[in-house]
Structures are given as C-alpha cells and as structure tokens.
Short mmCIF file of C-alpha atoms in Angstrom, two decimals:
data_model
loop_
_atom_site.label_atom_id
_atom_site.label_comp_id
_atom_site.label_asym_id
_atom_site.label_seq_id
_atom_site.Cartn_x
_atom_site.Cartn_y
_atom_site.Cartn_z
CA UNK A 1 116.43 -10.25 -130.47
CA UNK A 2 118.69 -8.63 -133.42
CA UNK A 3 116.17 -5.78 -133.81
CA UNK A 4 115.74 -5.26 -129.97
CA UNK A 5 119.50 -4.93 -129.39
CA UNK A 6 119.30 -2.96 -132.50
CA UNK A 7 116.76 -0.46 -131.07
CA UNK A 8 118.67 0.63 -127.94
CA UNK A 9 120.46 3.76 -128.82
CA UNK A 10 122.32 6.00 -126.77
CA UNK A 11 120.36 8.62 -124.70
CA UNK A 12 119.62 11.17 -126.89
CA UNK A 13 116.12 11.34 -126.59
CA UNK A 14 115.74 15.06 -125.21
CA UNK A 15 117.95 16.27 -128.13
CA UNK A 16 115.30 13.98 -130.73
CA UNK A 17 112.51 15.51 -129.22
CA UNK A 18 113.25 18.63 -130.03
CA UNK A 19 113.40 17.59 -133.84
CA UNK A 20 110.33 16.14 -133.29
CA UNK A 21 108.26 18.59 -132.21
CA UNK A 22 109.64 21.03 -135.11
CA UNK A 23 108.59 18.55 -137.56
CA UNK A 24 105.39 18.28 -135.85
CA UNK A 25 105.22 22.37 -135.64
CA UNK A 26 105.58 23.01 -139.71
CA UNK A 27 103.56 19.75 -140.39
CA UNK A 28 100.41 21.49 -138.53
CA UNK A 29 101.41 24.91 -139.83
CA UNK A 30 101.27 23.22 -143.36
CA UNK A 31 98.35 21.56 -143.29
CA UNK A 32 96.52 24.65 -141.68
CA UNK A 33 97.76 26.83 -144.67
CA UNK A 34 96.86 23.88 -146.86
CA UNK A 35 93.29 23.54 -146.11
CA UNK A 36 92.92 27.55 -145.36
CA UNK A 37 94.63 28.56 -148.72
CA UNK A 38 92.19 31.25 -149.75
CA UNK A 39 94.00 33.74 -147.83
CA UNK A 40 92.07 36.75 -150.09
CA UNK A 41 89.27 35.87 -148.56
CA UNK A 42 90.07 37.07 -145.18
CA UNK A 43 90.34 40.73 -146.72
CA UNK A 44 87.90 40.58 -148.83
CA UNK A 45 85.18 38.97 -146.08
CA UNK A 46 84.04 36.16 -148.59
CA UNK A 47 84.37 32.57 -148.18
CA UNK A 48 85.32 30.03 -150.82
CA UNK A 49 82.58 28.79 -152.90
CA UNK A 50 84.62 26.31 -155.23
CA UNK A 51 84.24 22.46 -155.65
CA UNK A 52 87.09 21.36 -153.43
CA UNK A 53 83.88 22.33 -150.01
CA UNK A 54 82.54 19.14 -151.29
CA UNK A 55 85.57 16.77 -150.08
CA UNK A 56 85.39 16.78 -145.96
CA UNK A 57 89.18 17.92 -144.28
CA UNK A 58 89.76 15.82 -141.54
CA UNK A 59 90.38 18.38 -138.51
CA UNK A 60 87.98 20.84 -137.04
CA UNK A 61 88.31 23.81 -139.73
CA UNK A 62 85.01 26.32 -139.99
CA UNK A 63 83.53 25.73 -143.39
CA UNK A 64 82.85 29.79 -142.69
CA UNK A 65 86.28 30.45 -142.15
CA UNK A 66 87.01 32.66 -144.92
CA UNK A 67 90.40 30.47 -145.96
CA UNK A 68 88.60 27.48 -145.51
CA UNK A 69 89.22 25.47 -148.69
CA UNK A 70 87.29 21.90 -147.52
CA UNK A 71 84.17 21.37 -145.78
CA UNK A 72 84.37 20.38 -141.58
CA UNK A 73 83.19 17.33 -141.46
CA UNK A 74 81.18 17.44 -137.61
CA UNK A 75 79.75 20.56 -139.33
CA UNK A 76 78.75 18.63 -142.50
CA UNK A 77 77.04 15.73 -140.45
CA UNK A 78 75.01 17.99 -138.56
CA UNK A 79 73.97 20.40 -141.74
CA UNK A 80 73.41 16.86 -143.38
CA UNK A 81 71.19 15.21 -140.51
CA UNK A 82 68.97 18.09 -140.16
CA UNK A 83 68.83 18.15 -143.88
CA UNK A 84 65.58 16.02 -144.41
CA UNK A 85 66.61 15.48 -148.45
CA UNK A 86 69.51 14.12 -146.94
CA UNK A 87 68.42 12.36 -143.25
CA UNK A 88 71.29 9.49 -143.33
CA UNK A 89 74.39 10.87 -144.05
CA UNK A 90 76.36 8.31 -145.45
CA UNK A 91 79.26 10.87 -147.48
CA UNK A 92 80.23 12.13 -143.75
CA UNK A 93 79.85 8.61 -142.24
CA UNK A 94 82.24 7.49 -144.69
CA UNK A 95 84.83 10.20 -144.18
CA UNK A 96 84.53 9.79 -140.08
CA UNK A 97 84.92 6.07 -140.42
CA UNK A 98 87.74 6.49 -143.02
CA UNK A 99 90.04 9.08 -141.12
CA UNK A 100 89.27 7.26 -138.17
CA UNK A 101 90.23 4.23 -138.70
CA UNK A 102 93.67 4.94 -140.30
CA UNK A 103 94.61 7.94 -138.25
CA UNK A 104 92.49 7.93 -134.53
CA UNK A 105 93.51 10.51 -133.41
CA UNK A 106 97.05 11.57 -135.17
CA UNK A 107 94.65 13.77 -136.44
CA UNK A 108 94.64 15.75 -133.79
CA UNK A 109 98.14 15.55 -132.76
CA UNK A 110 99.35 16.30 -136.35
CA UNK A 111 96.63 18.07 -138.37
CA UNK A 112 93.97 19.85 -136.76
CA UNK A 113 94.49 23.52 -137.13
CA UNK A 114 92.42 24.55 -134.09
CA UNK A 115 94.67 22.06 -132.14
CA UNK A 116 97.76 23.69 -133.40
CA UNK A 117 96.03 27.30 -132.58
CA UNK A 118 95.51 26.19 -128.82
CA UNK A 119 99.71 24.67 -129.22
CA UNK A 120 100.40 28.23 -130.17
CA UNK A 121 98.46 30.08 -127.72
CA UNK A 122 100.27 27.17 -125.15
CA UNK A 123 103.71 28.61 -126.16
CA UNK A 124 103.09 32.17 -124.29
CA UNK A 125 105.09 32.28 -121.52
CA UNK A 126 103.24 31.96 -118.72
CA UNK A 127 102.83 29.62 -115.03
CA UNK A 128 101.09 26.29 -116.53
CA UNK A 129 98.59 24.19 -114.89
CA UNK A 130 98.11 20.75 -114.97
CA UNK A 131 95.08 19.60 -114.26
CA UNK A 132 95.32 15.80 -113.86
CA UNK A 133 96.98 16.44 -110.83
CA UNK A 134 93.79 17.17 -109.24
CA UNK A 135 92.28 14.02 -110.58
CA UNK A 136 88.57 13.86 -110.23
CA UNK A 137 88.17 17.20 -111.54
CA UNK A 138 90.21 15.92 -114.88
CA UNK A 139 88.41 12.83 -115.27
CA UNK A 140 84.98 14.03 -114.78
CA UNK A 141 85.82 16.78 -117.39
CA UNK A 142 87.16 14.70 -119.45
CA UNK A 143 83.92 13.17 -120.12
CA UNK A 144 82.11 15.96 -121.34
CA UNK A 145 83.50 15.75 -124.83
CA UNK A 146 81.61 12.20 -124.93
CA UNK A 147 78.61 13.77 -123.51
CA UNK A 148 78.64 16.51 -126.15
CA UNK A 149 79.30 14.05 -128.95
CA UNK A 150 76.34 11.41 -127.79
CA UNK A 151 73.89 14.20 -127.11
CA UNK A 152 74.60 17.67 -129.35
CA UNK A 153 75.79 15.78 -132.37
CA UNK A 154 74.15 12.57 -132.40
CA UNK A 155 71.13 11.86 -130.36
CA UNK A 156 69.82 15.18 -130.16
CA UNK A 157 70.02 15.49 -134.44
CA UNK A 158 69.50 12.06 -135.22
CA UNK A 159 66.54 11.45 -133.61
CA UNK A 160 63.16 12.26 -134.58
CA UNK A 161 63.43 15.99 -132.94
CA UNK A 162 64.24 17.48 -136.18
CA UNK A 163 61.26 19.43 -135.24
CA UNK A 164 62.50 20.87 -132.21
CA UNK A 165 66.53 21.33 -133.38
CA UNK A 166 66.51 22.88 -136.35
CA UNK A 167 70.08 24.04 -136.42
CA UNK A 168 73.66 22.20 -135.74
CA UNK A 169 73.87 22.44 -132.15
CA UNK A 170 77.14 22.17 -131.29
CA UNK A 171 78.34 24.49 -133.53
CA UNK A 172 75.56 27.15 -132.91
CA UNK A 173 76.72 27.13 -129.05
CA UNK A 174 79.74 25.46 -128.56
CA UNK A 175 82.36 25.57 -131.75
CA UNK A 176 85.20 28.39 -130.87
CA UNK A 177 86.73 27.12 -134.22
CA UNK A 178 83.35 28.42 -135.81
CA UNK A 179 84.00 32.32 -134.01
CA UNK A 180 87.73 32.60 -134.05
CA UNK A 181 88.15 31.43 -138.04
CA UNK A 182 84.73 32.09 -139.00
CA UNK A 183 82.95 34.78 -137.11
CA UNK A 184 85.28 36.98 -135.86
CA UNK A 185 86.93 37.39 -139.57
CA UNK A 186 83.93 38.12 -141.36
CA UNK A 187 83.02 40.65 -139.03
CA UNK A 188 86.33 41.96 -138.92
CA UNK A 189 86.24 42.19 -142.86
CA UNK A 190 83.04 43.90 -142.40
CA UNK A 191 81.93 42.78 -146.43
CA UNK A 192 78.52 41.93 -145.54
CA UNK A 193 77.00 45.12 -142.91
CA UNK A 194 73.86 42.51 -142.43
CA UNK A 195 76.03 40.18 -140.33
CA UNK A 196 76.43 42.80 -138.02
CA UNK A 197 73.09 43.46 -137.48
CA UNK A 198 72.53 39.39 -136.61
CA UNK A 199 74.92 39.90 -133.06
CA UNK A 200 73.41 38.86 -130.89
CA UNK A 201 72.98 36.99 -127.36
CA UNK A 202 74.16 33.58 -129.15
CA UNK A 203 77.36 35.04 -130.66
CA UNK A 204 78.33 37.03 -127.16
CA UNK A 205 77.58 33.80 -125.82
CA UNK A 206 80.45 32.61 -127.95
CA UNK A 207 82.34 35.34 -127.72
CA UNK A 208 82.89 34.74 -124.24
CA UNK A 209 83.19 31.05 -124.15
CA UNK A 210 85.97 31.04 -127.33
CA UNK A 211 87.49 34.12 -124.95
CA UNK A 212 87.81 31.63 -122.16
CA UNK A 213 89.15 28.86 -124.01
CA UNK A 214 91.71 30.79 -125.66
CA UNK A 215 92.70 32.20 -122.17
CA UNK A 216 92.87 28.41 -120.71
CA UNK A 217 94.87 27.31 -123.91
CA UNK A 218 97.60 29.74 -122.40
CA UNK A 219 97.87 27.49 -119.17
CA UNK A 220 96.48 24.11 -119.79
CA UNK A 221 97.81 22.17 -122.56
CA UNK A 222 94.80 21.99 -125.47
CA UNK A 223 91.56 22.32 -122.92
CA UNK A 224 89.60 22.15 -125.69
CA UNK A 225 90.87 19.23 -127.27
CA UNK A 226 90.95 17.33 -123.68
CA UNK A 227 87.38 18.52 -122.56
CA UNK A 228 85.08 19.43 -125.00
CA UNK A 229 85.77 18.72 -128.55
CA UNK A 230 83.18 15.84 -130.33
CA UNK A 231 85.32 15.05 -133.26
CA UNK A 232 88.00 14.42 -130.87
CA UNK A 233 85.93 12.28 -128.87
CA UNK A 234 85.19 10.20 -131.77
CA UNK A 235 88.93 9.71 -132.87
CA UNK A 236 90.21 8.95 -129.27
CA UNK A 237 87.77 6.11 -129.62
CA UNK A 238 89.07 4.56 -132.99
CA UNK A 239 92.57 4.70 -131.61
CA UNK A 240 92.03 1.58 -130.28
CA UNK A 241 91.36 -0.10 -133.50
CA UNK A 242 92.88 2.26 -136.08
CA UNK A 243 95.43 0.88 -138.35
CA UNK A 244 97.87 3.54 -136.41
CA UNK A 245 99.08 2.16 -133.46
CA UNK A 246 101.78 2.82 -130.77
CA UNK A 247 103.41 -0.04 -129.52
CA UNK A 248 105.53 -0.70 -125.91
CA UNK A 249 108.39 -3.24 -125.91
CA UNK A 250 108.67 -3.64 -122.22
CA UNK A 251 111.98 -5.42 -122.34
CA UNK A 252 113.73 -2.88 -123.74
CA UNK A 253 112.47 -0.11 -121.51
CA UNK A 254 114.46 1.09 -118.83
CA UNK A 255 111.60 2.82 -116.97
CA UNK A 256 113.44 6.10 -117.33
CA UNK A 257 110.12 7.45 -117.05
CA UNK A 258 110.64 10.00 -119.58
CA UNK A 259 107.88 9.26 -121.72
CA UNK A 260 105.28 9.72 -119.00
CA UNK A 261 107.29 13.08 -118.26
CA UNK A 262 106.73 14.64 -121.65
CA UNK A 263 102.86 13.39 -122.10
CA UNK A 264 101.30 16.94 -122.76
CA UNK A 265 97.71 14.95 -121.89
CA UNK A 266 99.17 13.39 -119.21
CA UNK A 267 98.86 9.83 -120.07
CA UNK A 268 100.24 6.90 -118.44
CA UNK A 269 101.78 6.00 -121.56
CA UNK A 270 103.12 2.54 -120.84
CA UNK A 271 100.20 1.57 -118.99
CA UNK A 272 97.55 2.85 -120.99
CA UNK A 273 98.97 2.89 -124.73
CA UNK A 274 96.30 4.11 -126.84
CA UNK A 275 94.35 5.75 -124.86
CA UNK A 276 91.32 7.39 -126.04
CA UNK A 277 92.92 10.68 -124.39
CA UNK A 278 96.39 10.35 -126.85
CA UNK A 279 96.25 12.73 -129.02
CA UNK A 280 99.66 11.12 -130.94
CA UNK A 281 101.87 13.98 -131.22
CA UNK A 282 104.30 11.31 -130.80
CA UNK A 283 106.67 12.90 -127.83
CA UNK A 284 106.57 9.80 -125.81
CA UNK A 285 107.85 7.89 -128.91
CA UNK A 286 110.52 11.01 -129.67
CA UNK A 287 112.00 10.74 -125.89
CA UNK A 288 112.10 7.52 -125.65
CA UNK A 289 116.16 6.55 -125.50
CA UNK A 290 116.04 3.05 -126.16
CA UNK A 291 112.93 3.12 -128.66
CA UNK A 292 111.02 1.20 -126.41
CA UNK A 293 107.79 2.89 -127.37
CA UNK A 294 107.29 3.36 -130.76
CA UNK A 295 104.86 2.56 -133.96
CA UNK A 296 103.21 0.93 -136.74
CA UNK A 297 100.73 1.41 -139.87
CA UNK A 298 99.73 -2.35 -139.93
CA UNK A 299 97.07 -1.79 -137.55
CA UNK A 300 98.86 -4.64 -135.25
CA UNK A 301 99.96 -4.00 -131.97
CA UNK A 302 102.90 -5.41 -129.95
CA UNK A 303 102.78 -5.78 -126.39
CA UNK A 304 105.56 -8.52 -125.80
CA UNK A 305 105.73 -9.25 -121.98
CA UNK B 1 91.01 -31.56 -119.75
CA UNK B 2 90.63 -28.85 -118.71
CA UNK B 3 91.46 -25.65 -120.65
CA UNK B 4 94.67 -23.60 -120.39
CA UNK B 5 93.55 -20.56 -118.86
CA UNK B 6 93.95 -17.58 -120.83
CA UNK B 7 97.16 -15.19 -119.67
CA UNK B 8 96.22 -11.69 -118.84
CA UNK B 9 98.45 -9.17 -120.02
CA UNK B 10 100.43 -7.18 -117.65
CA UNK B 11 100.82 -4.45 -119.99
CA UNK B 12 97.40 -3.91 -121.04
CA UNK B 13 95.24 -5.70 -118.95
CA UNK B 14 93.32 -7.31 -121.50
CA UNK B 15 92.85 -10.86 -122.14
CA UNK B 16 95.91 -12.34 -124.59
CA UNK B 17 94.16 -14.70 -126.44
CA UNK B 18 93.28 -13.76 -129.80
CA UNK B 19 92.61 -9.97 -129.71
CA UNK B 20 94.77 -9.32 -132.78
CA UNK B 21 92.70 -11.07 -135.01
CA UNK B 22 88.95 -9.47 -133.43
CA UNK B 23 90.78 -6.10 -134.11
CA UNK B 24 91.95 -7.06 -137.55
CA UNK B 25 88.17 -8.48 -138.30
CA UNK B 26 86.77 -5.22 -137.09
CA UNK B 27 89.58 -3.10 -139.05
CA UNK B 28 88.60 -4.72 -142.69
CA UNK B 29 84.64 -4.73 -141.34
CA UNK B 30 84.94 -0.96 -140.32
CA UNK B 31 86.60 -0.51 -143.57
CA UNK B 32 84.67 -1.58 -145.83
CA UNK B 33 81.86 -0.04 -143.71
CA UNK B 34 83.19 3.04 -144.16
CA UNK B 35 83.93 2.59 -147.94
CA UNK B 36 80.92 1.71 -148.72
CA UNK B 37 79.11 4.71 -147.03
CA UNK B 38 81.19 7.00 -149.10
CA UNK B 39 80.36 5.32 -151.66
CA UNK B 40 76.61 5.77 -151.33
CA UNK B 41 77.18 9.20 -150.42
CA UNK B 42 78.56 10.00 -153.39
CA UNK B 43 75.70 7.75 -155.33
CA UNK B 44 73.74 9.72 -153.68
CA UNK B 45 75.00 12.91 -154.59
CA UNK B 46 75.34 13.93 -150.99
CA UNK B 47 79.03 15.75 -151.65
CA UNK B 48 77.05 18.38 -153.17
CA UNK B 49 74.82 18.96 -150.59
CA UNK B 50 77.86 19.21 -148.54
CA UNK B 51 78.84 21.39 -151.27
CA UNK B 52 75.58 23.28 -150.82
CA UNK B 53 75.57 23.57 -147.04
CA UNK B 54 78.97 24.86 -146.94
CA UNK B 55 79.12 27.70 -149.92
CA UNK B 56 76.95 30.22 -147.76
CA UNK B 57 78.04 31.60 -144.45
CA UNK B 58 76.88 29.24 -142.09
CA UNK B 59 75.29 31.85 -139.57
CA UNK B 60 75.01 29.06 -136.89
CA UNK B 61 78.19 28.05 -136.95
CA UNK B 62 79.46 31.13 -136.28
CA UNK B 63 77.22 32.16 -133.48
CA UNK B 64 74.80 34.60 -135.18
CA UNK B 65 71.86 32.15 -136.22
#
C-alpha cells in the first residue's frame, strides 16, 4: 500500500517521455556504432574478418555490412543449417534462446540498428498512417512475419530440402538490412569490380523491396519490424516468458489513457501487456503519470486486480 | 467438496491459478536449454564456422547470389 501511494506522482508524464525517448535515441545510436565499429571499412569496401564475427549480436545487423563487427544471428542459423558439417545448430540456438529469454523483444525496442534506421527514417516530417485503424488489413499483415519465420527460416532449411534450398532464404530475398548495410555499401565502395558484375534480377528485386520499405518507414511506424521481420517474430514470442516483463497495477491507474495514446505499435497496452507485437521501447511505461505500468527483471509479473 | 473454481483474471484473461510458477519452470528449463546449446556449440566448434560463414561477403545476403 506504502509503495502504491508511493508510486503516484504528479502528472508529468509527457515531460518524462521526452527523456525517455532521448535515452532510448543515443542507447540505439550506441549500440549501432558499437556493433558497426569498423567504420574504415565502409571506404575501403572490405568487411571485418576478425574473431569478434564468431560471437552472434543480438539485433538484425548484416554480417556483410562493412562495419559489422559481430555475426547476425538469423543469418548465422541459416548459413549454419544449410551447412551439412554443421546440420543442428546449437551455437545460434543458444544465442536465440539466451537473448530471448532475458530481453523478448527490448531488443528491438532498444538495440536493433535496422529498427532504429526505420525510427530515423520515421522522424521525416511527413502525414503518418496508422494502419491498425483499418484492422483486418493490420492483423492479417501482421502475421506474415510468423509465416516467414516458420517457413523461410525454419521449415523450409531445416528440413530435408537441403537439396532444393541451397542458400539462406530469407536473406537472399527478403533482408533490406542485408542491401542497405551490406549491398548497397560495397557497391558503393566499388573495392571488388566482380560484385558488380553479379547484379542481377535478385538484387533489383531487393533493391526495390528495401526502396519500399524505407519509403513506408517514413509513414508507418517500423513496417518492417511489425510485418515482416523473423527475428522479431521470434522475440515477440518470448516476451511472454522472458525474464523482462512489464507489469499493470490497475489500482493505481487512472485510465488517463495515455499509455495506449503513445503505443507506436498500437497496442492495447493495459489489456494486452506483453504482447507479442511490443516492441518495449518503454513509452507506455515513460507516460504513465502515476507509474501504473511499469517493470521488472525477475521474470515475475504483477497483475493485481 | 467441491473445488473452488479458479478466478479468471480481468486483466489478462488467463486463468490465476498458478501461472507464475509454469512460467518460472519454463524460464530456468528454457535456460538451461539455451545454456546448454551454447555450450555444445562451442564444444563443437560451431563459433568458428560462424566465424567462417561470416568473414566472406555473403553474396546472398546481400541480394547478388
């Protein structure tokens, strides 16, 4: 009861969000130099070759990507798969597991550097849309992350069709993080003249898709994050064991409705607290005036009625 | 006797009985899941065929495999 009457602050959520969300800002612009630290190598059109590619980063960061300093791990599980000295990959498992089950998916919110690309390109001034409103269109593509993640990364691979896919799938036709921090670099740096001879219908197939994503980043709030991305998919479902977890204190809400105003995914957020769709960038938890919503590391999660 | 029936949570909708302690047994069994495939990974020397995969341009992954 101490703690409750504790918790309710004055409202000055608005002005805390703001804090927030610059904390947020350098903490993904940190961890995106951090894990993309060989800048030389964007000039110089060669990608790091050093021990640290061994150790898995958790976001979706092109091992290509000329900075790149760690390996991506949805990349490294589907190299490793189709790898038949390798066939179970238990190094990736581990790493997928690991991340997932602390973080879910404050990876996303927090880390991911093509998450925080798509936040940037969100910033541009420009009429947003929100495409929840529509409902059925949202939910249904929604779903297509799951579908990508069942079928191009693990049935397809896993399976006994080694003999038919040969290469990672998803990241041969679907990765933008792959063209805009890989591909588009290297040919920019133009260090090797064979990879310019390799263009083909596959990477103007990519060209245009990571073209339209960026251009849908501008008025929907990460599309690629909400609709398509696999690792994503996989973190939104350990959120609802992970040893992160947001909790709601009902009493001590006074259904302000702020929280459900600043969901960027559109979440019911008191209804539907953990959702596989929460990305945790932790806004509903920064608006909230009477701390009502907030969270925990112990992996336990209060719902007091 | 019959049994008190189990209160459903407004808030979540799930069943308040004792979820905390199926999520806590599937947080240490995940866990140590996930512990011990790294661990095998690495016995297995699969973080240098990570290594390995990852040194070269992956022409796939960036559309021109």
């Amino acid at each position: 009861m101490g703690a409750e009457t504790k918790s309710r602050k004055p409202a000055r959520g608005p002005m805390r969000l703001k804090l927030h969300e610059r904390r947020r800002f350098w903490g993904q612009a940190g961890f995106t130099l951090l894990t993309n630290a060989n800048l030389g190598g964007f000039f110089r059109g060669k990608i790091y070759q050093g021990g640290l590619k061994q150790v898995c980063v958790p976001g979706l960061n092109c091992y290509s990507c000329p900075g790149a300093l760690g390996s991506c791990p949805l990349g490294s599980w589907q190299s490793l798969v189709l790898d038949p000295l390798v066939k179970i990959p238990y190094y990736v498992i581990g790493f997928l597991l690991g991340f997932g089950l602390i973080f879910g998916r404050l990876i996303c919110g927090r880390l991911c550097p093509f998450g925080w690309f798509q936040e940037l390109l969100y910033k541009i001034p420009l009429p947003k849309l929100k495409l929840s409103r529509s409902g059925k269109l949202d939910r249904l593509l929604r779903n297509v992350k799951f579908v990508l993640l069942s079928f191009l990364v693990l049935i397809f691979p896993v399976l006994a069709w080694q003999e038919l896919v040969k290469s990672p799938l998803f990241c041969q036709y679907v990765c933008p993080a792959g063209t805009v921090s890989g591909g588009w670099p290297l040919l920019l740096a133009g260090a090797d003249p064979g990879l310019r001879l390799m263009l083909g219908w596959v990477f103007s197939w990519k060209t245009a898709l990571t073209i339209l994503i960026i251009l849908l980043s501008m008025i929907i709030f990460r599309p690629f994050c909400s609709y398509v991305c696999p690792l994503g998919a996989w973190y939104g479902l350990c959120n609802k064991f992970s040893l992160y977890q947001l909790n709601f204190t009902p009493s001590a809400c006074v259904d302000c409705g702020l929280c459900e105003r600043e969901c960027p995914m559109d979440i019911e957020v008191r209804k539907n607290l953990n959702s596989v769709e929460c990305i945790r960038c932790g806004r509903c938890k920064a608006v909230c005036p009477t701390a009502a919503l907030n969270s925990n590391w112990s992996g336990k999660r209060h719902e007091n009625i | 006797m019959c049994a008190k029936p189990k209160q459903k949570n407004e808030i979540t909708g799930g069943i308040a009985g004792n979820k905390p302690l199926r999520r806590r047994i599937l947080q240490i069994g995940l866990g140590a899941l996930a512990l011990t495939a790294l661990v095998l990974g690495i016995v297995f020397d699969q973080h240098t065929a990570v290594l390995r995969k990852a040194i070269y341009v992956c022409l796939e992954c960036i559309g021109l495999g």
